[in-house]
Coordinates of C-alpha atoms in Angstrom, one line a residue:
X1 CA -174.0 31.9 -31.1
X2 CA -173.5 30.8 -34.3
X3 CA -170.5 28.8 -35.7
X4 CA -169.3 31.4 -38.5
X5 CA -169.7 34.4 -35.4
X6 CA -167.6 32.1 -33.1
X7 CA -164.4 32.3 -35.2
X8 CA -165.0 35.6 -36.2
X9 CA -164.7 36.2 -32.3
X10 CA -161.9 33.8 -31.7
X11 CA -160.1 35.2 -34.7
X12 CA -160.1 38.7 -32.8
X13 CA -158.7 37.1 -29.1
X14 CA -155.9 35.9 -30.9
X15 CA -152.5 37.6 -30.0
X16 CA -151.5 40.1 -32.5
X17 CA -148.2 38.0 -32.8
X18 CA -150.4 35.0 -33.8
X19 CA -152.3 37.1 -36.3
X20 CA -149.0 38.2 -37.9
X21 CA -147.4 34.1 -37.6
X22 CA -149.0 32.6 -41.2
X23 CA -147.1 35.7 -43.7
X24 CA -144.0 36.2 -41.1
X25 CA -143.2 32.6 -41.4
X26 CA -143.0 32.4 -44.9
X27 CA -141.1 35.5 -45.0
X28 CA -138.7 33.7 -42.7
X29 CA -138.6 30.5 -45.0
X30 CA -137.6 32.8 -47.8
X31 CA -135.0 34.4 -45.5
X32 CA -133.5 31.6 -44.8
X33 CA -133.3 30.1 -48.1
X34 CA -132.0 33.2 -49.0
X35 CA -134.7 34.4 -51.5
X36 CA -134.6 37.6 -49.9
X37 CA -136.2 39.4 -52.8
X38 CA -139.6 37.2 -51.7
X39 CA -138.8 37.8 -48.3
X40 CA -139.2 41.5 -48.2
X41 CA -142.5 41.9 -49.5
X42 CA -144.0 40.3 -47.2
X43 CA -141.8 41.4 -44.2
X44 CA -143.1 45.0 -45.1
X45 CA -146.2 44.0 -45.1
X46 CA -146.3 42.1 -41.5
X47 CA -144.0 45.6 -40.2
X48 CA -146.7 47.7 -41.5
X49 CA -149.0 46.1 -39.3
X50 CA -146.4 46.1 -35.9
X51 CA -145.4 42.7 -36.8
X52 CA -142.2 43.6 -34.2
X53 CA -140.1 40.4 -35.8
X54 CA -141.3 41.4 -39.3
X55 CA -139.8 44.8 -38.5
X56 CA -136.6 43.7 -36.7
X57 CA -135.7 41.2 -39.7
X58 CA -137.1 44.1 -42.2
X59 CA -134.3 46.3 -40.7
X60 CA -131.6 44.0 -40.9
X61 CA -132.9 44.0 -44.9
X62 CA -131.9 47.1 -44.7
X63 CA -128.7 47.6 -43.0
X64 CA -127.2 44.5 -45.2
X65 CA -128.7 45.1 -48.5
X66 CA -130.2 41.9 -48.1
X67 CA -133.3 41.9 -50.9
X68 CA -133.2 45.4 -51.0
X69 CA -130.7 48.5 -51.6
X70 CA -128.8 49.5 -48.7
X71 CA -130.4 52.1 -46.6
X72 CA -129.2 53.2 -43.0
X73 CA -131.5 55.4 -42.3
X74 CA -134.8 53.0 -43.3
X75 CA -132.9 50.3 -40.8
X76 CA -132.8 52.7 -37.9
X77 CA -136.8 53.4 -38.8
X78 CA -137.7 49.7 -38.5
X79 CA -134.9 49.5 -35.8
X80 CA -136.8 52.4 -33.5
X81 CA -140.3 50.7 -34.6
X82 CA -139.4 47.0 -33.1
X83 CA -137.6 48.6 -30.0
X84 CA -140.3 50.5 -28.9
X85 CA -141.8 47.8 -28.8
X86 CA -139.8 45.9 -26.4
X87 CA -137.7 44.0 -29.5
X88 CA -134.3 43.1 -27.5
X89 CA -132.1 42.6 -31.0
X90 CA -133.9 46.1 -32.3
X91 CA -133.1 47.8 -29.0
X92 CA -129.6 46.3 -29.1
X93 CA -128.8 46.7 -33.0
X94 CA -130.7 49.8 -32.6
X95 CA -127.6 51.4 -29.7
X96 CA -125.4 50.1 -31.9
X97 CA -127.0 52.4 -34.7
X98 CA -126.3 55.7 -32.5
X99 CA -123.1 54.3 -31.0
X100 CA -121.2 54.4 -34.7
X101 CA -123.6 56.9 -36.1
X102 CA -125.0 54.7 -38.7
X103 CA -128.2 55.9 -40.5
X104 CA -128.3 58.4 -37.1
X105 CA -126.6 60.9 -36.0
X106 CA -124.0 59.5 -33.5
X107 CA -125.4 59.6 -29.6
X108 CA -123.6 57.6 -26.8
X109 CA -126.4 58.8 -24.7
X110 CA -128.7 57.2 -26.6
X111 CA -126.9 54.2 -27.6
X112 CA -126.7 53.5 -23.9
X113 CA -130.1 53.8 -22.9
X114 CA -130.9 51.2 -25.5
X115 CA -128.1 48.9 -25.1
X116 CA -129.8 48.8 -21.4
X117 CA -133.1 48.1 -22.4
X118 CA -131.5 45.3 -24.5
X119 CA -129.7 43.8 -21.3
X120 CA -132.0 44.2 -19.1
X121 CA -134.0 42.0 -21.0
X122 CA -131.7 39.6 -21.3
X123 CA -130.2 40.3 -24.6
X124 CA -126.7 38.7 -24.4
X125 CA -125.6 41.1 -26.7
X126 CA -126.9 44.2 -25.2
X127 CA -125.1 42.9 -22.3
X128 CA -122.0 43.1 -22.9
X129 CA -122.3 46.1 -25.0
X130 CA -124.0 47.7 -22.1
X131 CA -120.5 46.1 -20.0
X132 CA -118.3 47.6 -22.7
X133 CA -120.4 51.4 -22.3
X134 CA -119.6 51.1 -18.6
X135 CA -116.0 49.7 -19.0
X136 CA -115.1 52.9 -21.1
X137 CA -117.4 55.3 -19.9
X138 CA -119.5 55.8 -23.4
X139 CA -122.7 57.5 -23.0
X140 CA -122.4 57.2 -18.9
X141 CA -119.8 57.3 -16.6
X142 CA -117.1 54.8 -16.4
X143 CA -117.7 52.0 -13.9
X144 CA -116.1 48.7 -13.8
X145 CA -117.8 47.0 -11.1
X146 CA -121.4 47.6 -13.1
X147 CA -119.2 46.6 -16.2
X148 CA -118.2 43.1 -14.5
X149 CA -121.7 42.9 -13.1
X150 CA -123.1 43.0 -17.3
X151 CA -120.5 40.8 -18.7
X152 CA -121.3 38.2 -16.2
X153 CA -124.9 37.7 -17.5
X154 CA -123.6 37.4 -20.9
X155 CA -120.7 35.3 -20.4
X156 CA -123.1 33.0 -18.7
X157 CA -125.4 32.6 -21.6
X158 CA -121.9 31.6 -23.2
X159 CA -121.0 35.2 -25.6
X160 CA -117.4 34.1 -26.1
X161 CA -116.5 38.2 -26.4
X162 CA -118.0 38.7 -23.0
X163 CA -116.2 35.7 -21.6
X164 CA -113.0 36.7 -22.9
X165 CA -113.4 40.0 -21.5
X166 CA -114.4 39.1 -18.4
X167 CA -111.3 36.6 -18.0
X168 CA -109.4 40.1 -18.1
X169 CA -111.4 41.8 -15.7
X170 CA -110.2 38.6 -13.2
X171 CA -106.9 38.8 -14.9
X172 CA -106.4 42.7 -14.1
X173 CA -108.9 42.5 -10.5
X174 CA -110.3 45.1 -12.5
X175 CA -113.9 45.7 -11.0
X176 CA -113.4 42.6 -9.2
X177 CA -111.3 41.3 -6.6
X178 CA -108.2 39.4 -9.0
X179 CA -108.7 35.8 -9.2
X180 CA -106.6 33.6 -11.6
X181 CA -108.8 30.7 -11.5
X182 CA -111.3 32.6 -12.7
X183 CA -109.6 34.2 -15.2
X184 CA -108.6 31.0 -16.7
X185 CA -111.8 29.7 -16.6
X186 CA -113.5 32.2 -18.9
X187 CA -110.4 32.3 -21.1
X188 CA -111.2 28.7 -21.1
X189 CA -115.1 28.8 -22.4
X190 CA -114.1 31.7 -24.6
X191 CA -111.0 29.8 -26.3
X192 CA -113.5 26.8 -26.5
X193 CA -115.7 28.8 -29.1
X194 CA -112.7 29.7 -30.8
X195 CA -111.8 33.1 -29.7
X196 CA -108.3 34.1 -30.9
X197 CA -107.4 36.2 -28.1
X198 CA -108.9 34.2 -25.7
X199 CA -106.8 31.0 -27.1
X200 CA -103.7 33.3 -26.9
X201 CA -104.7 34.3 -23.4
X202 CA -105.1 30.8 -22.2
X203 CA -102.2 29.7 -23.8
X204 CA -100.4 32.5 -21.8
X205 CA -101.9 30.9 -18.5
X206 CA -100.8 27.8 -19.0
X207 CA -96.9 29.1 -20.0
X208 CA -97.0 31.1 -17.2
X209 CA -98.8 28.9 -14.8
X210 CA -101.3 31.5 -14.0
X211 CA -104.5 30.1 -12.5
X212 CA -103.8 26.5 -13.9
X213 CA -100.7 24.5 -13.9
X214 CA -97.9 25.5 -15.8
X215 CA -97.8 23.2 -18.8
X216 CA -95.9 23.9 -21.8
X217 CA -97.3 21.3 -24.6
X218 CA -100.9 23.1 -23.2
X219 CA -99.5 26.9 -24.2
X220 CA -98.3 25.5 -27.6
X221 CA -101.6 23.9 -28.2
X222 CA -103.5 26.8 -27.3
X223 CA -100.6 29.3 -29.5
X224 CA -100.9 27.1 -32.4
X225 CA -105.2 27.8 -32.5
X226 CA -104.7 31.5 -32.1
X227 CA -102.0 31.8 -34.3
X228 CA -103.6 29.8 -37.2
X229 CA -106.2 32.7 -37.0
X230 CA -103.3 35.1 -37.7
X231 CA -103.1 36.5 -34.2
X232 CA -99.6 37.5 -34.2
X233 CA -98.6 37.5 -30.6
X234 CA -100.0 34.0 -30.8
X235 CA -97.5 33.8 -34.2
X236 CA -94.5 35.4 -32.2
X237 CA -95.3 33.3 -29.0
X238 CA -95.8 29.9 -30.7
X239 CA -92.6 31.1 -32.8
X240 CA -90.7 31.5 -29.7
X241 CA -91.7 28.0 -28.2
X242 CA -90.1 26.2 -31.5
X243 CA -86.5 28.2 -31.3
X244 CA -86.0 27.1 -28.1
X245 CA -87.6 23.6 -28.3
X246 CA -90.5 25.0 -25.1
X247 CA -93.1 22.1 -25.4
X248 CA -92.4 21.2 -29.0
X249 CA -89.7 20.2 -30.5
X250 CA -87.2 22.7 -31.9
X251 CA -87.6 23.9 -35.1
X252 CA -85.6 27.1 -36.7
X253 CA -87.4 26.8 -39.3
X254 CA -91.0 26.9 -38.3
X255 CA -90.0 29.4 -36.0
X256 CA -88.7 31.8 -38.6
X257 CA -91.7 31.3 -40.1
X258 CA -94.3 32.5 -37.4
X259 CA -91.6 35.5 -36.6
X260 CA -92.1 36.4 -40.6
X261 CA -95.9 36.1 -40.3
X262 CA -95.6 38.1 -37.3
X263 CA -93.4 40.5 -37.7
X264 CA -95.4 41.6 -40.8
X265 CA -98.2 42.4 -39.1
X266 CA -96.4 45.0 -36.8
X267 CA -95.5 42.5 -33.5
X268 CA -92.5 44.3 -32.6
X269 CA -91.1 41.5 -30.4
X270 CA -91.5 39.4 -33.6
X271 CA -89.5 42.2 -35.6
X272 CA -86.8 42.1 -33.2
X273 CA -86.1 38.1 -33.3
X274 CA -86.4 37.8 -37.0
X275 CA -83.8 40.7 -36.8
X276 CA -81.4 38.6 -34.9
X277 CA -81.9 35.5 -36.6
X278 CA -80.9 37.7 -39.9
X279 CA -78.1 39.0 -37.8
X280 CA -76.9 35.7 -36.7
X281 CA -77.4 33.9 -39.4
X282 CA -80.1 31.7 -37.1
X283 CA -82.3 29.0 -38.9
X284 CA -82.0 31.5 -41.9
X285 CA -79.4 32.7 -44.2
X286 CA -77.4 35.9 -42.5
X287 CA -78.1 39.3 -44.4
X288 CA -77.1 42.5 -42.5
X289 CA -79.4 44.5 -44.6
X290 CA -82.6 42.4 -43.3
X291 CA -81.5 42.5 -39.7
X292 CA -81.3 46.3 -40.3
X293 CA -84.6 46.5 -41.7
X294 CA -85.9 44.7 -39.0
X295 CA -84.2 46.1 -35.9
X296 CA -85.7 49.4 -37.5
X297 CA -89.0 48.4 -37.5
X298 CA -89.2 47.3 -34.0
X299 CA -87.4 50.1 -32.8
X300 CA -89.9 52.6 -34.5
X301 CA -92.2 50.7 -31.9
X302 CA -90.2 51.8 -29.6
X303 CA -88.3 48.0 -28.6
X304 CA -85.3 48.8 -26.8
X305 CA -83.1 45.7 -27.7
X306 CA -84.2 46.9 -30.7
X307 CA -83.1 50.4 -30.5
X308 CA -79.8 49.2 -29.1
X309 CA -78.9 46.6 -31.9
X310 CA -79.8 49.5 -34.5
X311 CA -77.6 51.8 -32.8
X312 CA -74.9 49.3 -32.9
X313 CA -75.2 48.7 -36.4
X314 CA -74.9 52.6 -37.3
X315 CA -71.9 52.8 -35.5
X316 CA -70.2 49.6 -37.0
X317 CA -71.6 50.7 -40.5
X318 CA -73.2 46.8 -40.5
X319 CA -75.9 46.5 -43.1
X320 CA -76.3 50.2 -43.4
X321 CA -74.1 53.2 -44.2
X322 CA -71.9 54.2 -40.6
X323 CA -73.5 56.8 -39.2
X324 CA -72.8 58.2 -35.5
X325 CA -75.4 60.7 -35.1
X326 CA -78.0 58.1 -36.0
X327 CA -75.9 55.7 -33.6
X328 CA -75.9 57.6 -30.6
X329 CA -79.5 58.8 -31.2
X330 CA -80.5 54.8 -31.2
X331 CA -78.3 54.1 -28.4
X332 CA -79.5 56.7 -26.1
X333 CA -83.2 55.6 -26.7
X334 CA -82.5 52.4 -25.4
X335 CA -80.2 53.5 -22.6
X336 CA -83.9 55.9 -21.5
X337 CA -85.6 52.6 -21.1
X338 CA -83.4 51.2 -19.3
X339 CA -81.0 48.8 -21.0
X340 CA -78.1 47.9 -19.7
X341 CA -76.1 47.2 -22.8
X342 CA -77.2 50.8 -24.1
X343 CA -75.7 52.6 -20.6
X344 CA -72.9 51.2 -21.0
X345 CA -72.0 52.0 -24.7
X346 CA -73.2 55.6 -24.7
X347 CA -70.4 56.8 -23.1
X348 CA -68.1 55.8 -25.7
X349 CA -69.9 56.8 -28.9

């Protein structure tokens, strides 16, 4: 055989993949350098020949308007070309595609069946998207041991969501037998990777002493990651460890900060103490008219100190006009919840 004929024969034993390599790998260079406008062209080119990558990467081109103009519908083509193909990020981003009907028609049926094909194999991703389909019964019915079972997998390949979530399942027992230890543990790896509601949840464990030992200066550690995210029960929690000096020292006036931060994001516990600091006149100057504002946005959320404080306030005519309708209305939303204080006033309004 001649030497020119056994190339030529080599050249077609190659792996398609291999074929596509030279052009895809510039592509990528460009990608990455992001020179996207000299990436596409020759993405397009390695998709038009089945170039799975070239059509995965081509999609996300797409979706993000990265190189080209933003086109759902073209990302969900190149999507469906990869995943047919056996492309686990096209299968997954593809499911996500029908799940929020992006460039598709919504269909939780279909977004299932490809979030599957994605985790079973072994997309971390289409893992716990697939534990997430299961846990709230999107596109097949609900089933939280088969939801445990998928965050597992992608916990262990270390997907800080699935981890965190997970943790809760342990937390909860919820489609497993409730195990603390556990549930700190993934809290833990989750937290680690800087998950803010996994810091906040750890942090939680380690107030509470719930599958570690209870350790105060551990919760505020934990508290002051989350809540430099802006998590605000991590702001209202940390907040709450400075006014009363639990594993830190006490500080008013770092605490009325984190209740402010808080509180203006809608944490009604946070709404309530910054109410009763302005009330009291607590590590902040005492205004009747901001404990009233206050005390009426966490009783809106339906905080029952809060709906009792309010009350009380109507009836006194303190930082507000006196009002008895409005105070026995207040009063007897707190007393339906159960407060005490509330019971015992009603009567007399």
């Amino acid at each position: 055989m001649k030497k020119g004929l056994f190339i030529l024969f080599l050249c077609c034993l190659l792996p398609v993949s291999a074929a596509f390599a030279g052009d895809y790998e510039q592509a990528m260079e460009y990608y990455r350098a992001e020179q996207y406008q000299k990436a596409v062209p020759l993405l397009q080119k390695e998709a038009d020949k089945g170039n799975a990558k070239a059509q995965t990467r081509l999609a996300i081109c797409y979706e993000y308007g990265d190189g080209v103009a933003k086109d759902a519908a073209k990302a969900v083509h190149w999507y469906t070309k990869a995943a047919e193909q056996g492309n686990a990020w096209a299968q997954d981003s593809l499911g996500t595609c029908y799940a929020r009907g992006r460039g598709v028609d919504k269909n939780p049926t279909a977004a299932f069946k490809w979030y599957k094909k994605a985790a079973e194999s072994g997309d971390k991703w289409g893992q716990v998207h697939l534990a997430l389909a299961y846990e709230d019964g999107t596109g097949v019915a609900k089933d939280q041991a088969k939801a445990v079972q998928w965050y597992i997998k992608s916990a262990k390949q270390g997907l800080s969501l699935a981890q965190v979530n997970l943790g809760v399942c342990y937390m909860q027992g919820s489609g497993v037998e409730k195990d603390l230890k556990k549930a700190a543990h993934w809290y833990t790896e989750s937290a680690k990777q800087g998950d803010e509601l996994a810091q906040h949840y750890i942090g939680s464990c380690y107030r509470d002493g719930l599958g570690v030992a209870q350790d105060m200066k551990q919760a505020v550690v934990w508290f002051a990651k989350s809540a430099k995210q802006g998590y605000a029960p991590a702001q209202y929690n940390l907040g709450f460890c400075y006014a009363y000096g639990n594993g830190v020292a006490k500080d008013m006036a770092k605490a009325i900060d984190l209740y402010t931060k808080a509180a203006e994001q809608g944490e009604a516990r946070a709404q309530y103490n910054l109410g009763v600091c302005y009330y009291k006149g607590i590590g902040i100057a005492q205004n009747d008219n901001d404990a009233v504002y206050w005390f009426s946005k966490s009783a809106e959320q339906g905080h029952a100190a809060a709906q009792y404080n309010l009350g009380v306030c109507y009836l006194l005519g303190t930082g507000v006009a006196q009002d008895q309708v409005k105070a026995r209305k207040y009063v007897s939303m707190a007393a339906a919840q159960g407060d005490e204080d509330a019971k015992d006033l009603l009567p007399k309004i």
